[in-house]
Amino acid sequence: MNIHEYQAKEILGSFDIPVPRGRVALTADQVERAAKMMGGTCVVKAQIYAGGRGKAGGVQLVHHPEQAHEIAKELFGKRLVTPQTGPEGLKVRRILVEEAVGIAREFYLSITLDRSTSRYCLIASAEGGVDIEETAAKAPDKIFKLTIDPYTGLRPYQARKIALALGLTGSLSEDCVNLILNLYRCVLEKDCSLVEINPLVVTRAGWLLAMDAKINFDDNAIFRHWEYHDLMDYSQLDPLEISAGKFDLAYIKLTGNIGCMVNGAGLAMATLDVLKENGGEPANFLDVGGGATREKVAEAFKIILQDRDVQAVFVNIFGGIMRCDVIAQGIIEAASEVHCTLPIVVRMDGSQVEEGKKLLVESGLNVQCVDFLGDGAAAIVQMLAEARPENA
Ligand code: ADP
Ligand code: MG
């Protein structure tokens, strides 16, 4: 689960990690008043669930409250597109107005879950402020990594090594050690899968400050933190993702035009691969999980049809726990309810498969049933080409 920068900074502040003074605003008037409070000169920062805002105009230095008002109006009125948002961008609903800090040096610092070692990993670099991926590709020797032993935790001597590697000395080095230890405490207590400070800066006045902050909570631990639900900003999520979440379905938006309904993550990956091999482009995939009911299948199908990019639907389901006739009933129910005329290919196998196929064939829908995944992928690509010759 994602949260905004200003929320992440509040959390970091509560762990004694120094952050700039700031105020979050919901309207351009509030931005202007906050800018006045900061003394006129300040930084206006669009709050979206994505980074890369600086280069996209989402972080701007202003010198007068009126200028802050102007920029806020512009930001509130558009979807901000950054390299991390995708081409459609994200709506700006909240703006952080922050004191403008004189920066002497920028660093990168994060703690994240490393799946390959099943441990937290601390990553630091003196090349902060830019994409860490870029540094990793161009100058991997400038990135310091430390795998944290969960039994001993992060030890002060390890934090000192990192501070030294960043080139910090004297009292700044001690500040950095405390900051790193506090960051680790935050990761553990808040069940984070990622806490990233980019940049961590040394100000011209000689202080360490977390200038940007990103926190991801581990979804598997959210049941321990009911307070996180209030932090969620639903305006940042795809409405279809929200609907899918309500029915406990996993919906992932992609960029093509074929909607995919599958059961199980492995089958989803295989379906996308084979579809692509056959020249198809998935618009999304929706995983209905193991023991879905007829209602759940119907909801899933409706969610797929609500995706405006979907021009055809490919269903690939193994009816192990689920019965194929139940899946067929769900599809028919949903497709009839929304008067779906789009081409549909259903590849299913498992219990009651013949009954399921019979129901579909007799349903009057524009549907083809197939036995094999490869045949199904080829069939949906062909049906789409026939229905929309411009896509051929
Ligand atoms: P993003 O990572 O989304 O681009 P950041 O919060 O990192 O957004 O801001 C981009 C850059 O803007 C930072 O690397 C930093 O140089 C500068 N910046 C951000 N906040 C401030 C601030 N309060 N004062 C001065 N400069 C800032
Ligand atoms: Mg940043």
Coordinates of C-alpha atoms and ligand atoms in Angstrom, one line a residue:
M1 CA 0.0 0.0 0.0
N2 CA 1.2 3.4 -1.0
I3 CA 0.9 6.7 0.8
H4 CA 1.7 10.3 -0.1
E5 CA 5.0 12.1 0.5
Y6 CA 3.5 14.4 3.2
Q7 CA 2.1 11.4 5.1
A8 CA 5.4 9.5 4.9
K9 CA 7.2 12.6 6.2
E10 CA 4.8 12.8 9.2
I11 CA 5.7 9.2 10.0
L12 CA 9.4 9.8 9.6
G13 CA 9.1 12.9 11.8
S14 CA 7.5 10.7 14.5
F15 CA 10.6 8.6 14.4
D16 CA 12.8 11.6 15.0
I17 CA 14.0 11.8 11.4
P18 CA 14.2 15.6 10.5
V19 CA 12.0 16.7 7.7
P20 CA 11.4 20.2 6.3
R21 CA 8.5 22.3 7.7
G22 CA 5.5 21.9 5.5
R23 CA 1.7 22.0 5.2
V24 CA -0.6 20.1 2.9
A25 CA -3.3 22.0 1.0
L26 CA -6.4 21.0 -0.9
T27 CA -7.1 24.2 -2.8
A28 CA -5.1 26.9 -4.5
D29 CA -6.3 29.4 -1.8
Q30 CA -4.9 27.2 0.9
V31 CA -1.6 26.8 -1.0
E32 CA -1.4 30.7 -1.2
R33 CA -2.0 31.0 2.6
A34 CA 0.5 28.3 3.4
A35 CA 3.0 30.0 1.2
K36 CA 2.4 33.3 3.1
M37 CA 3.1 31.4 6.3
M38 CA 6.4 30.2 4.9
G39 CA 7.3 33.8 4.2
G40 CA 6.6 33.8 0.4
T41 CA 9.5 31.8 -0.9
C42 CA 8.7 28.0 -0.7
V43 CA 8.5 24.8 -2.7
V44 CA 5.1 23.6 -4.1
K45 CA 5.0 19.8 -4.4
A46 CA 2.2 17.9 -6.1
Q47 CA 1.2 14.8 -4.1
I48 CA 0.7 11.8 -6.3
Y49 CA 1.4 8.1 -5.9
A50 CA 4.5 8.3 -8.2
G51 CA 7.9 9.8 -8.2
G52 CA 9.8 11.7 -10.9
R53 CA 7.7 14.8 -10.2
G54 CA 10.6 17.2 -10.1
K55 CA 11.4 16.8 -13.8
A56 CA 7.7 16.8 -14.7
G57 CA 7.0 20.2 -13.2
G58 CA 5.3 18.7 -10.1
V59 CA 7.9 20.3 -7.7
Q60 CA 8.4 24.0 -8.1
L61 CA 10.2 26.8 -6.2
V62 CA 8.1 29.9 -5.9
H63 CA 8.9 33.4 -4.5
H64 CA 5.5 34.9 -3.8
P65 CA 2.2 33.6 -2.4
E66 CA 0.4 34.7 -5.6
Q67 CA 2.8 32.7 -7.7
A68 CA 2.2 29.7 -5.5
H69 CA -1.6 30.2 -6.1
E70 CA -1.0 30.3 -9.9
I71 CA 1.1 27.1 -10.0
A72 CA -1.3 25.4 -7.6
K73 CA -4.2 26.2 -9.9
E74 CA -2.4 24.8 -12.8
L75 CA -1.4 21.6 -10.9
F76 CA -4.9 21.0 -9.5
G77 CA -6.3 21.3 -13.0
K78 CA -4.3 18.6 -14.6
R79 CA -3.1 15.0 -14.5
L80 CA 0.6 15.0 -13.8
V81 CA 2.5 12.7 -16.1
T82 CA 5.9 11.5 -14.9
P83 CA 8.0 8.5 -16.0
Q84 CA 6.4 6.5 -13.2
T85 CA 2.7 7.3 -13.9
G86 CA 2.1 5.9 -17.4
P87 CA 0.9 8.2 -20.2
E88 CA -2.5 9.0 -18.6
G89 CA -0.8 10.5 -15.5
L90 CA -2.3 11.0 -12.1
K91 CA -4.8 13.6 -10.8
V92 CA -3.3 16.1 -8.3
R93 CA -5.7 16.5 -5.4
R94 CA -3.3 17.6 -2.6
I95 CA -0.3 19.9 -2.7
L96 CA 2.5 20.0 -0.1
V97 CA 3.8 23.5 0.5
E98 CA 7.2 23.3 2.1
E99 CA 10.0 25.6 3.2
A100 CA 12.6 26.1 0.5
V101 CA 15.8 24.5 1.8
G102 CA 19.3 25.5 0.6
I103 CA 20.9 22.2 -0.4
A104 CA 24.6 21.5 -0.1
R105 CA 24.6 17.7 -0.9
E106 CA 22.0 15.1 -1.9
F107 CA 22.1 11.4 -1.0
Y108 CA 20.0 8.3 -1.6
L109 CA 18.9 6.2 1.4
S110 CA 16.4 3.4 1.5
I111 CA 15.4 0.2 3.3
T112 CA 13.5 -2.3 1.3
L113 CA 12.5 -6.0 1.5
D114 CA 14.9 -8.0 -0.7
R115 CA 12.9 -11.1 -1.8
S116 CA 16.0 -13.0 -2.9
T117 CA 17.5 -13.0 0.6
S118 CA 14.1 -12.7 2.4
R119 CA 15.7 -9.9 4.4
Y120 CA 15.6 -6.1 4.7
C121 CA 18.3 -4.5 2.6
L122 CA 19.7 -1.0 3.2
I123 CA 20.7 0.9 0.1
A124 CA 22.7 4.1 0.2
S125 CA 24.4 6.3 -2.4
A126 CA 26.2 9.6 -2.4
E127 CA 24.6 10.1 -5.9
G128 CA 21.2 11.2 -4.6
G129 CA 18.3 13.1 -6.1
V130 CA 18.4 11.2 -9.4
D131 CA 17.0 7.8 -10.4
I132 CA 18.8 5.2 -8.3
E133 CA 18.2 2.8 -11.3
E134 CA 20.2 5.1 -13.5
T135 CA 23.1 5.1 -10.9
A136 CA 22.8 1.4 -10.6
A137 CA 23.2 0.9 -14.3
K138 CA 25.9 3.5 -14.9
A139 CA 28.0 3.4 -11.7
P140 CA 27.0 0.4 -9.6
D141 CA 30.2 1.0 -7.4
K142 CA 28.6 4.2 -6.1
I143 CA 25.8 2.2 -4.4
F144 CA 26.3 0.7 -1.0
K145 CA 24.1 -2.3 0.0
L146 CA 23.8 -3.9 3.4
T147 CA 21.6 -7.0 4.1
I148 CA 20.2 -6.7 7.6
D149 CA 20.2 -9.8 9.8
P150 CA 16.7 -10.0 11.3
Y151 CA 18.1 -11.6 14.5
T152 CA 20.7 -8.9 15.4
G153 CA 18.9 -6.1 13.6
L154 CA 20.8 -3.1 12.2
R155 CA 23.8 -2.4 14.5
P156 CA 25.2 1.1 15.1
Y157 CA 28.6 0.1 13.7
Q158 CA 26.9 -0.9 10.4
A159 CA 25.1 2.5 10.2
R160 CA 28.5 4.2 10.9
K161 CA 30.0 2.3 8.0
I162 CA 27.3 3.6 5.7
A163 CA 27.7 7.2 7.0
L164 CA 31.4 6.9 6.3
A165 CA 30.8 5.5 2.8
L166 CA 28.6 8.5 2.1
G167 CA 31.5 10.7 3.0
L168 CA 30.0 12.2 6.2
T169 CA 32.3 13.0 9.1
G170 CA 32.1 14.5 12.6
S171 CA 28.7 15.3 14.1
L172 CA 27.0 14.9 10.7
S173 CA 28.2 11.3 10.7
E174 CA 26.6 10.8 14.1
D175 CA 23.4 12.4 12.9
C176 CA 23.4 10.1 10.0
V177 CA 23.9 7.0 12.2
N178 CA 20.9 8.0 14.4
L179 CA 18.8 8.7 11.3
I180 CA 19.6 5.3 9.8
L181 CA 18.8 3.5 13.1
N182 CA 15.5 5.4 13.4
L183 CA 14.7 4.5 9.8
Y184 CA 15.1 0.9 10.6
R185 CA 12.9 1.2 13.7
C186 CA 10.3 2.9 11.5
V187 CA 10.4 0.0 8.9
L188 CA 9.9 -2.6 11.6
E189 CA 7.3 -0.8 13.7
K190 CA 5.2 0.3 10.7
D191 CA 5.6 -3.0 8.7
C192 CA 7.0 -1.3 5.6
S193 CA 8.1 -3.0 2.5
L194 CA 9.9 0.1 1.4
V195 CA 11.0 3.4 3.0
E196 CA 13.0 5.6 0.6
I197 CA 14.5 9.0 1.2
N198 CA 15.6 10.5 -2.1
P199 CA 17.1 12.9 -1.6
L200 CA 18.4 12.9 1.9
V201 CA 20.2 16.2 2.0
V202 CA 22.8 18.1 3.9
T203 CA 21.5 21.6 4.0
R204 CA 23.8 24.7 3.5
A205 CA 23.4 25.3 7.2
G206 CA 24.8 21.8 7.9
W207 CA 21.8 19.7 8.8
L208 CA 20.6 16.4 7.6
L209 CA 17.1 16.5 6.3
A210 CA 14.7 14.0 4.5
M211 CA 13.7 16.1 1.5
D212 CA 11.5 13.5 -0.2
A213 CA 10.0 10.4 1.4
K214 CA 8.3 7.3 0.0
I215 CA 6.7 4.6 2.1
N216 CA 5.1 1.4 1.0
F217 CA 3.3 -0.7 3.7
D218 CA 3.5 -4.4 3.4
D219 CA 0.0 -5.4 2.3
N220 CA 0.2 -8.7 4.3
A221 CA 0.6 -6.7 7.5
I222 CA -2.2 -4.2 7.1
F223 CA -4.5 -6.3 9.3
R224 CA -2.2 -5.1 12.2
H225 CA -2.6 -1.4 11.3
W226 CA -6.2 -0.5 10.8
E227 CA -5.2 3.2 11.0
Y228 CA -3.6 2.8 7.5
H229 CA -7.1 2.7 5.9
D230 CA -7.5 6.4 6.7
L231 CA -4.3 7.2 4.9
M232 CA -5.4 5.8 1.6
D233 CA -6.1 8.3 -1.2
Y234 CA -8.5 6.5 -3.5
S235 CA -8.3 9.3 -6.1
Q236 CA -4.9 7.9 -7.0
L237 CA -6.1 4.5 -7.8
D238 CA -7.8 3.1 -10.9
P239 CA -11.5 2.9 -10.1
L240 CA -11.6 -0.6 -11.6
E241 CA -8.8 -1.6 -9.2
I242 CA -11.0 -0.4 -6.3
S243 CA -14.0 -2.3 -7.5
A244 CA -11.9 -5.5 -7.9
G245 CA -10.5 -5.0 -4.4
K246 CA -14.1 -5.0 -3.0
F247 CA -14.7 -8.4 -4.5
D248 CA -11.3 -9.7 -3.5
L249 CA -10.2 -10.0 -7.1
A250 CA -6.7 -9.0 -8.4
Y251 CA -7.0 -6.6 -11.4
I252 CA -4.0 -5.4 -13.2
K253 CA -4.3 -2.7 -16.0
L254 CA -2.2 -3.1 -19.1
T255 CA -2.0 -1.2 -22.3
G256 CA -3.5 -3.4 -25.0
N257 CA -7.2 -4.2 -26.1
I258 CA -7.9 -7.8 -25.0
G259 CA -9.4 -8.2 -21.5
C260 CA -8.2 -11.4 -19.8
M261 CA -10.0 -13.3 -17.1
V262 CA -7.9 -16.1 -15.5
N263 CA -7.6 -18.0 -12.3
G264 CA -4.2 -18.1 -10.5
A265 CA -1.2 -15.9 -11.0
G266 CA 0.8 -18.5 -12.9
L267 CA -2.0 -19.1 -15.4
A268 CA -2.3 -15.4 -15.8
M269 CA 1.4 -15.0 -16.7
A270 CA 1.2 -18.0 -19.2
T271 CA -2.0 -16.5 -20.7
L272 CA -0.3 -13.1 -21.3
D273 CA 2.8 -14.8 -22.8
V274 CA 0.9 -17.0 -25.2
L275 CA -1.5 -14.1 -26.1
K276 CA 1.5 -11.9 -27.0
E277 CA 3.2 -14.8 -28.9
N278 CA 0.0 -14.8 -31.1
G279 CA 0.1 -11.1 -31.7
G280 CA -2.5 -10.1 -29.1
E281 CA -2.1 -7.2 -26.7
P282 CA -3.7 -7.7 -23.2
A283 CA -5.7 -4.7 -21.9
N284 CA -5.6 -6.1 -18.4
F285 CA -5.9 -9.3 -16.5
L286 CA -8.2 -10.2 -13.7
D287 CA -7.4 -13.1 -11.5
V288 CA -10.6 -14.5 -10.0
G289 CA -8.6 -16.8 -7.6
G290 CA -9.2 -20.5 -6.7
G291 CA -12.8 -21.0 -5.5
A292 CA -14.7 -18.2 -7.1
T293 CA -18.5 -18.2 -7.0
R294 CA -20.8 -17.4 -9.9
E295 CA -21.3 -13.9 -8.5
K296 CA -17.6 -13.3 -8.3
V297 CA -17.1 -14.5 -11.9
A298 CA -19.9 -12.2 -13.0
E299 CA -18.4 -9.2 -11.2
A300 CA -15.0 -10.0 -12.6
F301 CA -16.4 -10.1 -16.1
K302 CA -18.2 -6.8 -15.6
I303 CA -15.1 -5.1 -14.4
I304 CA -13.2 -6.3 -17.5
L305 CA -16.0 -5.0 -19.7
Q306 CA -15.8 -1.6 -18.0
D307 CA -12.2 -1.1 -19.1
R308 CA -12.7 1.2 -22.0
D309 CA -9.7 -0.2 -23.9
V310 CA -11.2 -3.7 -24.0
Q311 CA -12.4 -4.8 -27.5
A312 CA -12.4 -8.5 -26.9
V313 CA -12.3 -10.9 -23.9
F314 CA -10.2 -14.0 -23.4
V315 CA -11.1 -16.3 -20.6
N316 CA -8.6 -18.9 -19.5
I317 CA -9.7 -20.9 -16.5
F318 CA -8.8 -24.2 -15.1
G319 CA -11.8 -25.5 -13.2
G320 CA -10.1 -27.5 -10.5
I321 CA -11.9 -26.1 -7.5
M322 CA -14.3 -24.1 -9.6
R323 CA -16.9 -25.9 -11.8
C324 CA -16.8 -24.9 -15.5
D325 CA -20.6 -24.7 -15.7
V326 CA -20.6 -22.2 -12.8
I327 CA -18.0 -20.1 -14.6
A328 CA -20.1 -20.2 -17.8
Q329 CA -23.2 -19.1 -15.9
G330 CA -21.2 -16.1 -14.4
I331 CA -20.0 -15.0 -17.8
I332 CA -23.4 -15.3 -19.4
E333 CA -25.1 -13.4 -16.5
A334 CA -22.6 -10.6 -16.7
A335 CA -22.4 -10.3 -20.5
S336 CA -26.2 -10.3 -20.8
E337 CA -26.6 -7.7 -18.1
V338 CA -24.4 -5.2 -19.9
H339 CA -25.5 -6.3 -23.4
C340 CA -22.0 -7.3 -24.4
T341 CA -21.5 -7.9 -28.1
L342 CA -17.7 -8.1 -28.0
P343 CA -15.9 -11.2 -29.2
I344 CA -15.2 -13.7 -26.4
V345 CA -13.0 -16.8 -26.4
V346 CA -13.3 -19.2 -23.5
R347 CA -10.7 -21.8 -22.9
M348 CA -11.6 -23.8 -19.8
D349 CA -10.9 -27.2 -18.6
G350 CA -11.8 -29.3 -15.5
S351 CA -15.0 -30.5 -13.9
Q352 CA -18.3 -30.1 -15.7
V353 CA -16.5 -28.7 -18.8
E354 CA -18.9 -30.1 -21.3
E355 CA -21.9 -28.6 -19.5
G356 CA -20.1 -25.2 -19.3
K357 CA -19.3 -25.2 -23.0
K358 CA -22.9 -26.1 -23.9
L359 CA -24.3 -23.2 -21.8
L360 CA -21.9 -20.8 -23.6
V361 CA -22.6 -22.0 -27.1
E362 CA -26.4 -21.8 -26.5
S363 CA -26.2 -18.4 -24.8
G364 CA -26.4 -16.3 -28.0
L365 CA -23.2 -14.5 -27.1
N366 CA -20.4 -13.8 -29.6
V367 CA -18.4 -16.6 -28.0
Q368 CA -16.1 -19.4 -29.1
C369 CA -15.0 -22.3 -26.9
V370 CA -11.6 -23.9 -27.3
D371 CA -9.7 -26.7 -25.6
F372 CA -6.1 -25.4 -25.7
L373 CA -4.5 -22.1 -24.7
G374 CA -2.6 -21.6 -27.9
D375 CA -5.8 -22.1 -30.0
G376 CA -7.6 -19.8 -27.7
A377 CA -5.0 -17.0 -28.1
A378 CA -5.0 -17.4 -31.9
A379 CA -8.8 -17.4 -32.0
I380 CA -9.3 -14.2 -30.0
V381 CA -6.7 -12.4 -32.1
Q382 CA -8.5 -13.5 -35.2
M383 CA -12.0 -12.6 -33.9
L384 CA -10.7 -9.2 -32.9
A385 CA -9.2 -8.6 -36.4
E386 CA -12.5 -9.6 -38.0
A387 CA -14.5 -7.4 -35.7
R388 CA -12.2 -4.5 -36.0
P389 CA -10.4 -4.7 -39.4
E390 CA -8.3 -1.6 -38.5
N391 CA -6.5 -3.6 -35.8
A392 CA -5.5 -6.3 -38.2
Ligands
ADP1 P1 10.5 13.6 -7.1 O1 11.5 12.6 -6.5 O2 9.1 13.1 -7.3 O3 11.1 14.3 -8.3 P2 11.4 15.3 -4.8 O4 10.6 15.6 -3.6 O5 12.6 14.4 -4.7 O6 10.4 14.8 -6.0 O7 11.8 16.7 -5.4 C1 12.7 16.9 -6.6 C2 13.9 17.7 -6.2 O8 13.4 19.0 -5.8 C3 14.7 17.2 -5.1 O9 15.7 16.3 -5.5 C4 15.3 18.4 -4.5 O10 16.5 18.8 -5.2 C5 14.3 19.5 -4.8 N1 13.4 19.8 -3.6 C6 12.4 19.1 -3.1 N2 11.9 19.6 -2.0 C7 12.6 20.7 -1.8 C8 12.6 21.8 -0.7 N3 11.6 21.7 0.2 N4 13.5 22.7 -0.8 C9 14.4 22.8 -1.8 N5 14.5 21.9 -2.8 C10 13.6 20.9 -2.8
MG2 MG 12.6 12.3 -4.9

